[in-house]
mmCIF file of C-alpha atoms and ligand atoms in Angstrom:
data_model
loop_
_atom_site.group_PDB
_atom_site.id
_atom_site.type_symbol
_atom_site.label_atom_id
_atom_site.label_comp_id
_atom_site.label_asym_id
_atom_site.label_seq_id
_atom_site.Cartn_x
_atom_site.Cartn_y
_atom_site.Cartn_z
ATOM 1 C CA MET C 1 151.355 86.769 121.246
ATOM 2 C CA THR C 2 150.812 90.374 120.030
ATOM 3 C CA ALA C 3 152.837 91.594 116.964
ATOM 4 C CA THR C 4 155.213 94.276 117.802
ATOM 5 C CA PRO C 5 153.981 97.538 116.608
ATOM 6 C CA GLY C 6 156.255 99.291 113.517
ATOM 7 C CA PRO C 7 157.227 102.949 113.980
ATOM 8 C CA ALA C 8 154.436 105.320 113.234
ATOM 9 C CA SER C 9 154.215 105.196 109.364
ATOM 10 C CA PRO C 10 152.381 107.874 106.966
ATOM 11 C CA ALA C 11 152.890 105.067 104.520
ATOM 12 C CA ALA C 12 150.308 103.035 106.445
ATOM 13 C CA SER C 13 147.801 105.085 104.928
ATOM 14 C CA SER C 14 149.023 106.312 101.979
ATOM 15 C CA GLY C 15 151.048 103.738 100.673
ATOM 16 C CA PRO C 16 154.648 103.496 100.084
ATOM 17 C CA SER C 17 154.634 106.121 96.832
ATOM 18 C CA GLY C 18 154.650 110.026 97.497
ATOM 19 C CA ARG C 19 157.267 110.685 99.201
ATOM 20 C CA SER C 20 159.288 113.835 99.064
ATOM 21 C CA VAL C 21 162.771 112.485 97.755
ATOM 22 C CA LEU C 22 165.741 114.385 97.112
ATOM 23 C CA VAL C 23 169.152 112.843 95.455
ATOM 24 C CA THR C 24 172.234 114.739 95.424
ATOM 25 C CA GLY C 25 174.168 114.700 92.000
ATOM 26 C CA GLY C 26 170.732 113.714 90.635
ATOM 27 C CA ASN C 27 171.410 115.364 87.106
ATOM 28 C CA ARG C 28 173.301 112.206 85.779
ATOM 29 C CA GLY C 29 174.842 108.778 86.216
ATOM 30 C CA ILE C 30 173.759 106.820 89.172
ATOM 31 C CA GLY C 31 171.921 109.580 90.770
ATOM 32 C CA LEU C 32 170.036 110.575 87.625
ATOM 33 C CA ALA C 33 168.588 106.402 87.572
ATOM 34 C CA VAL C 34 167.710 106.601 91.269
ATOM 35 C CA ALA C 35 166.035 109.637 90.390
ATOM 36 C CA ARG C 36 163.934 108.234 87.586
ATOM 37 C CA SER C 37 163.269 104.893 89.113
ATOM 38 C CA LEU C 38 162.061 106.875 92.577
ATOM 39 C CA ALA C 39 159.508 109.198 90.376
ATOM 40 C CA ALA C 40 158.169 105.960 88.466
ATOM 41 C CA ARG C 41 157.396 104.829 91.781
ATOM 42 C CA GLY C 42 155.032 107.947 92.113
ATOM 43 C CA ASP C 43 157.526 109.705 94.472
ATOM 44 C CA ARG C 44 157.937 113.523 94.209
ATOM 45 C CA VAL C 45 161.667 113.518 93.547
ATOM 46 C CA ALA C 46 163.796 117.023 93.712
ATOM 47 C CA VAL C 47 167.688 116.143 92.096
ATOM 48 C CA THR C 48 170.431 118.752 92.973
ATOM 49 C CA TYR C 49 172.440 119.665 90.140
ATOM 50 C CA ARG C 50 175.930 121.609 90.525
ATOM 51 C CA THR C 51 176.578 122.279 86.468
ATOM 52 C CA GLY C 52 174.304 122.203 83.652
ATOM 53 C CA GLU C 53 170.564 121.857 83.381
ATOM 54 C CA PRO C 54 168.411 120.243 85.665
ATOM 55 C CA PRO C 55 166.990 116.825 84.073
ATOM 56 C CA GLU C 56 163.388 117.226 82.566
ATOM 57 C CA GLY C 57 160.675 115.859 84.216
ATOM 58 C CA LEU C 58 162.269 116.436 87.793
ATOM 59 C CA LEU C 59 162.395 119.243 90.069
ATOM 60 C CA GLY C 60 165.581 120.650 89.953
ATOM 61 C CA VAL C 61 167.523 122.326 92.415
ATOM 62 C CA GLN C 62 171.053 124.072 92.042
ATOM 63 C CA CYS C 63 173.353 123.239 94.651
ATOM 64 C CA ASP C 64 176.715 122.548 95.445
ATOM 65 C CA VAL C 65 176.738 120.388 98.357
ATOM 66 C CA THR C 66 180.288 121.700 99.555
ATOM 67 C CA ASP C 67 178.543 124.996 100.165
ATOM 68 C CA GLU C 68 176.307 125.191 103.584
ATOM 69 C CA ALA C 69 174.285 127.819 102.263
ATOM 70 C CA GLN C 70 173.660 126.094 99.206
ATOM 71 C CA VAL C 71 172.544 123.102 100.655
ATOM 72 C CA GLU C 72 170.066 125.052 103.203
ATOM 73 C CA ARG C 73 168.354 126.870 100.415
ATOM 74 C CA ALA C 74 168.167 123.330 98.330
ATOM 75 C CA PHE C 75 166.152 122.006 101.297
ATOM 76 C CA LYS C 76 164.110 125.246 101.531
ATOM 77 C CA GLU C 77 163.300 125.072 97.806
ATOM 78 C CA VAL C 78 162.452 121.246 97.965
ATOM 79 C CA ALA C 79 160.215 121.621 101.202
ATOM 80 C CA ALA C 80 158.451 124.693 99.485
ATOM 81 C CA ALA C 81 157.474 122.590 96.641
ATOM 82 C CA HIS C 82 157.156 118.895 97.917
ATOM 83 C CA GLY C 83 157.556 118.888 101.418
ATOM 84 C CA ASP C 84 160.213 118.099 104.200
ATOM 85 C CA VAL C 85 162.444 115.500 102.541
ATOM 86 C CA GLU C 86 161.632 112.240 103.703
ATOM 87 C CA VAL C 87 164.135 110.024 101.092
ATOM 88 C CA LEU C 88 167.652 111.407 101.395
ATOM 89 C CA VAL C 89 169.969 109.765 98.613
ATOM 90 C CA ALA C 90 173.618 111.632 99.358
ATOM 91 C CA ASN C 91 174.997 110.087 95.926
ATOM 92 C CA ALA C 92 176.893 113.258 94.908
ATOM 93 C CA GLY C 93 180.752 112.072 94.884
ATOM 94 C CA ILE C 94 184.194 112.498 92.829
ATOM 95 C CA THR C 95 187.462 111.271 92.478
ATOM 96 C CA ARG C 96 190.497 112.843 92.499
ATOM 97 C CA ASP C 97 192.900 109.866 92.187
ATOM 98 C CA GLY C 98 196.878 109.602 92.923
ATOM 99 C CA LEU C 99 199.380 107.911 94.891
ATOM 100 C CA LEU C 100 199.822 109.399 98.274
ATOM 101 C CA LEU C 101 203.076 110.996 98.158
ATOM 102 C CA ALA C 102 201.780 112.957 94.727
ATOM 103 C CA LEU C 103 198.339 113.755 96.278
ATOM 104 C CA GLY C 104 198.000 117.298 96.798
ATOM 105 C CA ASP C 105 196.258 118.901 99.659
ATOM 106 C CA ASP C 106 193.467 120.050 97.281
ATOM 107 C CA ALA C 107 192.591 116.697 96.264
ATOM 108 C CA ILE C 108 192.696 114.926 99.662
ATOM 109 C CA ASP C 109 190.209 117.958 100.979
ATOM 110 C CA THR C 110 188.080 118.257 97.969
ATOM 111 C CA VAL C 111 187.280 114.659 97.754
ATOM 112 C CA LEU C 112 186.910 114.723 101.452
ATOM 113 C CA ASP C 113 184.551 117.438 101.549
ATOM 114 C CA THR C 114 182.352 116.366 98.364
ATOM 115 C CA ASN C 115 182.180 112.631 99.511
ATOM 116 C CA LEU C 116 182.243 112.534 103.272
ATOM 117 C CA ARG C 117 181.880 116.053 104.834
ATOM 118 C CA SER C 118 178.925 116.949 102.429
ATOM 119 C CA VAL C 119 176.974 113.960 103.500
ATOM 120 C CA ILE C 120 176.885 114.451 107.242
ATOM 121 C CA ARG C 121 175.943 118.196 106.032
ATOM 122 C CA VAL C 122 172.890 117.139 103.591
ATOM 123 C CA ALA C 123 171.981 114.150 106.399
ATOM 124 C CA LYS C 124 171.513 116.733 109.323
ATOM 125 C CA HIS C 125 169.078 118.704 106.927
ATOM 126 C CA ALA C 126 167.344 115.736 105.872
ATOM 127 C CA ALA C 127 167.103 114.558 109.583
ATOM 128 C CA ARG C 128 165.741 117.702 110.695
ATOM 129 C CA GLY C 129 162.445 117.174 108.588
ATOM 130 C CA MET C 130 162.239 113.355 109.329
ATOM 131 C CA LEU C 131 162.353 113.471 112.559
ATOM 132 C CA GLY C 132 159.153 115.625 112.993
ATOM 133 C CA GLY C 133 157.520 113.276 110.650
ATOM 134 C CA ARG C 134 158.638 109.911 112.479
ATOM 135 C CA TRP C 135 159.603 108.649 109.351
ATOM 136 C CA GLY C 136 162.413 108.480 107.086
ATOM 137 C CA ARG C 137 164.969 106.525 104.821
ATOM 138 C CA LEU C 138 168.638 107.883 104.028
ATOM 139 C CA VAL C 139 170.814 105.907 101.847
ATOM 140 C CA LEU C 140 174.363 106.811 101.464
ATOM 141 C CA ILE C 141 176.183 105.699 98.179
ATOM 142 C CA SER C 142 179.511 104.392 99.145
ATOM 143 C CA SER C 143 181.493 101.818 97.014
ATOM 144 C CA ALA C 144 182.757 98.485 96.690
ATOM 145 C CA VAL C 145 186.468 99.957 97.177
ATOM 146 C CA ALA C 146 186.102 101.322 100.635
ATOM 147 C CA PHE C 147 186.354 97.245 101.693
ATOM 148 C CA THR C 148 188.768 96.424 99.414
ATOM 149 C CA GLY C 149 190.979 99.351 99.530
ATOM 150 C CA SER C 150 192.663 100.706 96.139
ATOM 151 C CA PRO C 151 195.948 102.366 95.561
ATOM 152 C CA GLY C 152 195.776 105.593 94.285
ATOM 153 C CA GLN C 153 192.626 106.045 96.051
ATOM 154 C CA THR C 154 193.337 106.838 99.299
ATOM 155 C CA ASN C 155 191.541 109.888 99.649
ATOM 156 C CA TYR C 156 188.210 108.470 98.175
ATOM 157 C CA THR C 157 188.477 105.287 100.141
ATOM 158 C CA ALA C 158 188.723 107.345 103.381
ATOM 159 C CA ALA C 159 185.880 109.070 102.487
ATOM 160 C CA LYS C 160 183.687 106.137 101.237
ATOM 161 C CA SER C 161 184.472 103.749 104.061
ATOM 162 C CA GLY C 162 183.846 106.897 106.495
ATOM 163 C CA LEU C 163 180.045 106.763 105.430
ATOM 164 C CA VAL C 164 179.697 103.414 106.969
ATOM 165 C CA GLY C 165 180.657 104.974 110.349
ATOM 166 C CA LEU C 166 178.705 107.709 109.492
ATOM 167 C CA ALA C 167 175.377 105.612 108.586
ATOM 168 C CA ARG C 168 175.650 103.266 111.383
ATOM 169 C CA SER C 169 176.028 106.012 114.296
ATOM 170 C CA LEU C 170 173.082 108.004 112.528
ATOM 171 C CA ALA C 171 170.979 104.487 112.633
ATOM 172 C CA TRP C 172 171.346 104.639 116.281
ATOM 173 C CA GLU C 173 170.589 108.079 116.774
ATOM 174 C CA LEU C 174 167.506 108.006 114.249
ATOM 175 C CA GLY C 175 166.104 104.524 114.714
ATOM 176 C CA SER C 176 163.753 105.216 117.329
ATOM 177 C CA ARG C 177 162.023 107.658 115.421
ATOM 178 C CA GLY C 178 161.257 105.099 112.652
ATOM 179 C CA ILE C 179 163.970 106.465 110.175
ATOM 180 C CA THR C 180 166.409 104.137 108.671
ATOM 181 C CA VAL C 181 170.332 104.630 107.388
ATOM 182 C CA ASN C 182 171.876 102.383 105.105
ATOM 183 C CA VAL C 183 174.459 102.201 102.444
ATOM 184 C CA VAL C 184 175.167 101.075 99.242
ATOM 185 C CA ALA C 185 178.404 100.076 97.738
ATOM 186 C CA PRO C 186 178.266 100.004 93.931
ATOM 187 C CA GLY C 187 181.194 98.318 92.100
ATOM 188 C CA LEU C 188 182.113 99.110 88.860
ATOM 189 C CA VAL C 189 179.152 101.016 87.495
ATOM 190 C CA GLU C 190 178.845 102.490 83.675
ATOM 191 C CA THR C 191 178.836 106.100 84.348
ATOM 192 C CA ASP C 192 181.125 109.378 83.230
ATOM 193 C CA MET C 193 183.192 108.309 86.361
ATOM 194 C CA LEU C 194 184.431 105.386 84.949
ATOM 195 C CA ARG C 195 186.160 107.450 82.211
ATOM 196 C CA ASP C 196 188.921 108.644 84.477
ATOM 197 C CA VAL C 197 189.734 104.814 85.095
ATOM 198 C CA ARG C 198 192.878 103.180 83.181
ATOM 199 C CA PRO C 199 192.147 100.455 80.870
ATOM 200 C CA ALA C 200 194.710 98.425 82.648
ATOM 201 C CA ARG C 201 193.250 99.148 86.037
ATOM 202 C CA MET C 202 189.625 98.744 84.542
ATOM 203 C CA ASP C 203 190.817 94.804 83.975
ATOM 204 C CA GLN C 204 191.999 94.204 87.315
ATOM 205 C CA TYR C 205 188.677 95.331 88.958
ATOM 206 C CA LEU C 206 186.959 93.108 86.192
ATOM 207 C CA ALA C 207 188.980 90.447 87.558
ATOM 208 C CA MET C 208 187.975 90.778 90.959
ATOM 209 C CA THR C 209 184.445 90.870 89.939
ATOM 210 C CA PRO C 210 182.639 87.307 89.567
ATOM 211 C CA LEU C 211 179.882 88.598 87.475
ATOM 212 C CA GLY C 212 182.761 89.538 85.109
ATOM 213 C CA ARG C 213 181.249 93.112 83.891
ATOM 214 C CA ALA C 214 180.427 96.362 84.860
ATOM 215 C CA GLY C 215 177.033 97.065 86.364
ATOM 216 C CA SER C 216 174.563 99.655 85.168
ATOM 217 C CA ALA C 217 173.188 102.695 86.881
ATOM 218 C CA ASP C 218 169.850 101.199 86.890
ATOM 219 C CA GLU C 219 171.025 98.133 88.724
ATOM 220 C CA VAL C 220 172.243 100.663 91.641
ATOM 221 C CA ALA C 221 168.978 102.570 91.387
ATOM 222 C CA ALA C 222 167.117 99.023 91.920
ATOM 223 C CA ALA C 223 168.969 98.570 95.381
ATOM 224 C CA VAL C 224 168.204 102.198 96.468
ATOM 225 C CA ARG C 225 164.574 101.813 95.262
ATOM 226 C CA PHE C 226 164.193 98.753 97.512
ATOM 227 C CA LEU C 227 165.990 100.296 100.806
ATOM 228 C CA THR C 228 163.865 103.276 100.568
ATOM 229 C CA GLY C 229 160.366 101.530 100.098
ATOM 230 C CA GLU C 230 158.033 100.427 102.594
ATOM 231 C CA GLU C 231 159.463 96.468 102.249
ATOM 232 C CA ALA C 232 162.636 97.615 103.695
ATOM 233 C CA SER C 233 161.263 99.016 106.868
ATOM 234 C CA TYR C 234 163.539 96.763 109.344
ATOM 235 C CA ILE C 235 166.558 97.207 107.524
ATOM 236 C CA THR C 236 169.133 99.773 108.909
ATOM 237 C CA GLY C 237 172.691 99.949 109.510
ATOM 238 C CA ALA C 238 173.221 97.824 106.492
ATOM 239 C CA VAL C 239 175.905 97.955 103.774
ATOM 240 C CA LEU C 240 174.352 96.675 100.519
ATOM 241 C CA PRO C 241 176.657 95.718 97.883
ATOM 242 C CA VAL C 242 175.746 96.245 94.267
ATOM 243 C CA SER C 243 179.194 95.283 92.524
ATOM 244 C CA GLY C 244 178.650 91.824 90.695
ATOM 245 C CA GLY C 245 180.437 90.439 93.630
ATOM 246 C CA LEU C 246 183.450 93.016 93.910
ATOM 247 C CA GLY C 247 184.373 93.086 97.437
ATOM 248 C CA MET C 248 182.215 90.740 98.729
ATOM 249 C CA GLY C 249 182.295 89.598 102.331
ATOM 250 C CA HIS C 250 183.251 92.197 103.995
HETATM 251 N N1 NAP G 301 180.635 104.803 88.686
HETATM 252 C C1 NAP G 301 180.877 103.985 89.475
HETATM 253 O O1 NAP G 301 181.822 102.893 88.922
HETATM 254 C C2 NAP G 301 180.938 104.027 91.019
HETATM 255 C C3 NAP G 301 181.432 103.071 91.766
HETATM 256 C C4 NAP G 301 181.251 103.296 93.325
HETATM 257 C C5 NAP G 301 180.437 104.205 93.746
HETATM 258 N N2 NAP G 301 180.414 105.328 92.882
HETATM 259 C C6 NAP G 301 179.692 106.530 93.447
HETATM 260 O O2 NAP G 301 178.435 106.702 92.879
HETATM 261 C C7 NAP G 301 177.949 108.201 92.863
HETATM 262 C C8 NAP G 301 177.530 108.724 91.810
HETATM 263 O O3 NAP G 301 178.675 108.410 90.987
HETATM 264 P P1 NAP G 301 178.487 108.332 88.970
HETATM 265 O O4 NAP G 301 179.255 107.041 88.903
HETATM 266 O O5 NAP G 301 176.935 108.561 89.152
HETATM 267 O O6 NAP G 301 179.290 109.547 88.945
HETATM 268 P P2 NAP G 301 179.413 110.634 87.893
HETATM 269 O O7 NAP G 301 178.439 110.063 86.753
HETATM 270 O O8 NAP G 301 180.395 111.403 88.020
HETATM 271 O O9 NAP G 301 178.145 111.598 88.821
HETATM 272 C C9 NAP G 301 178.685 112.421 89.967
HETATM 273 C C10 NAP G 301 177.488 112.962 90.224
HETATM 274 O O10 NAP G 301 178.053 114.039 91.439
HETATM 275 C C11 NAP G 301 177.924 115.375 91.299
HETATM 276 N N3 NAP G 301 178.624 116.386 91.969
HETATM 277 C C12 NAP G 301 180.297 116.071 92.166
HETATM 278 N N4 NAP G 301 180.515 116.700 93.109
HETATM 279 C C13 NAP G 301 179.364 117.432 93.409
HETATM 280 C C14 NAP G 301 179.306 119.028 94.404
HETATM 281 N N5 NAP G 301 180.294 119.249 95.132
HETATM 282 N N6 NAP G 301 177.776 119.519 94.639
HETATM 283 C C15 NAP G 301 177.061 118.771 93.781
HETATM 284 N N7 NAP G 301 176.979 117.962 93.217
HETATM 285 C C16 NAP G 301 178.006 117.142 92.941
HETATM 286 C C17 NAP G 301 177.811 115.579 89.752
HETATM 287 O O11 NAP G 301 177.354 116.876 89.553
HETATM 288 P P3 NAP G 301 177.747 117.647 88.105
HETATM 289 O O12 NAP G 301 176.931 117.022 87.037
HETATM 290 O O13 NAP G 301 177.564 118.859 88.453
HETATM 291 O O14 NAP G 301 179.416 117.277 88.153
HETATM 292 C C18 NAP G 301 177.265 114.451 89.294
HETATM 293 O O15 NAP G 301 175.683 114.676 89.420
HETATM 294 C C19 NAP G 301 179.353 108.880 93.391
HETATM 295 O O16 NAP G 301 178.887 109.117 94.961
HETATM 296 C C20 NAP G 301 180.455 107.584 93.415
HETATM 297 O O17 NAP G 301 181.504 107.881 94.112
HETATM 298 C C21 NAP G 301 180.524 105.185 91.501
#
């Protein structure tokens, strides 16, 4: 029996490291931990930052992911410095919580635009370059609450569960070109985002988390590192929870 050949892969000659990576929202929180972890692996890592300063030691491209012109410019800047993006981590995200009847149109539109529409936008830019190279890794950062539901987060959970359908459709569209598309679904993770969660709600989440604690951004980064590496070459359309068990089984 002959072995089934895998997709054409530049990594076969150059090893798994040294890829051109773009992490959106990579200036802090989970995105920064992912960027640092992939840079430590030897990848050429760029991050988008919307506000403030870019993190030291990484290529920072200023970009609001909801703005098509800024996204286009960011991809050009990364391509000029590092080559076409081969690994995209669509991480930028926000919350604007509120119960449905109190949720203004702005909170609905901004969250859907940032957390879902912009992921389609950046995936499209990334896929263009990946198709030519016949190799690519897309990782979309969703959330465990996409599966459990979460009162007060209809906008957020609608966007985050939308990423699953997006990833699976893209997995079909891009699979024949050696491009994988996967979702990472973090549970409670210690970042600035948790500052807006009320203490009583935190206790509820922790009670729903078998490991009984929040995770670290580095623990999420480890999963992204795996999915973007050569070891994960036969995984696509998957949802990998990094949640201490919160929302397991979905
Ligand atoms: N922390 C958690 O418990 C948790 C759980 C599940 C899922 N997640 C998801 O994980 C991802 C990262 O979250 P985090 O916890 O690291 O949050 P964070 O610390 O609040 O960081 C959010 C990042 O997204 C960026 N961002 C937001 N809107 C943007 C826009 N329009 N354009 C460009 N960048 C934008 C922010 O940039 P600025 O610095 O410019 O604002 C920041 O870099 C998000 O998608 C979030 O939904 C987090």
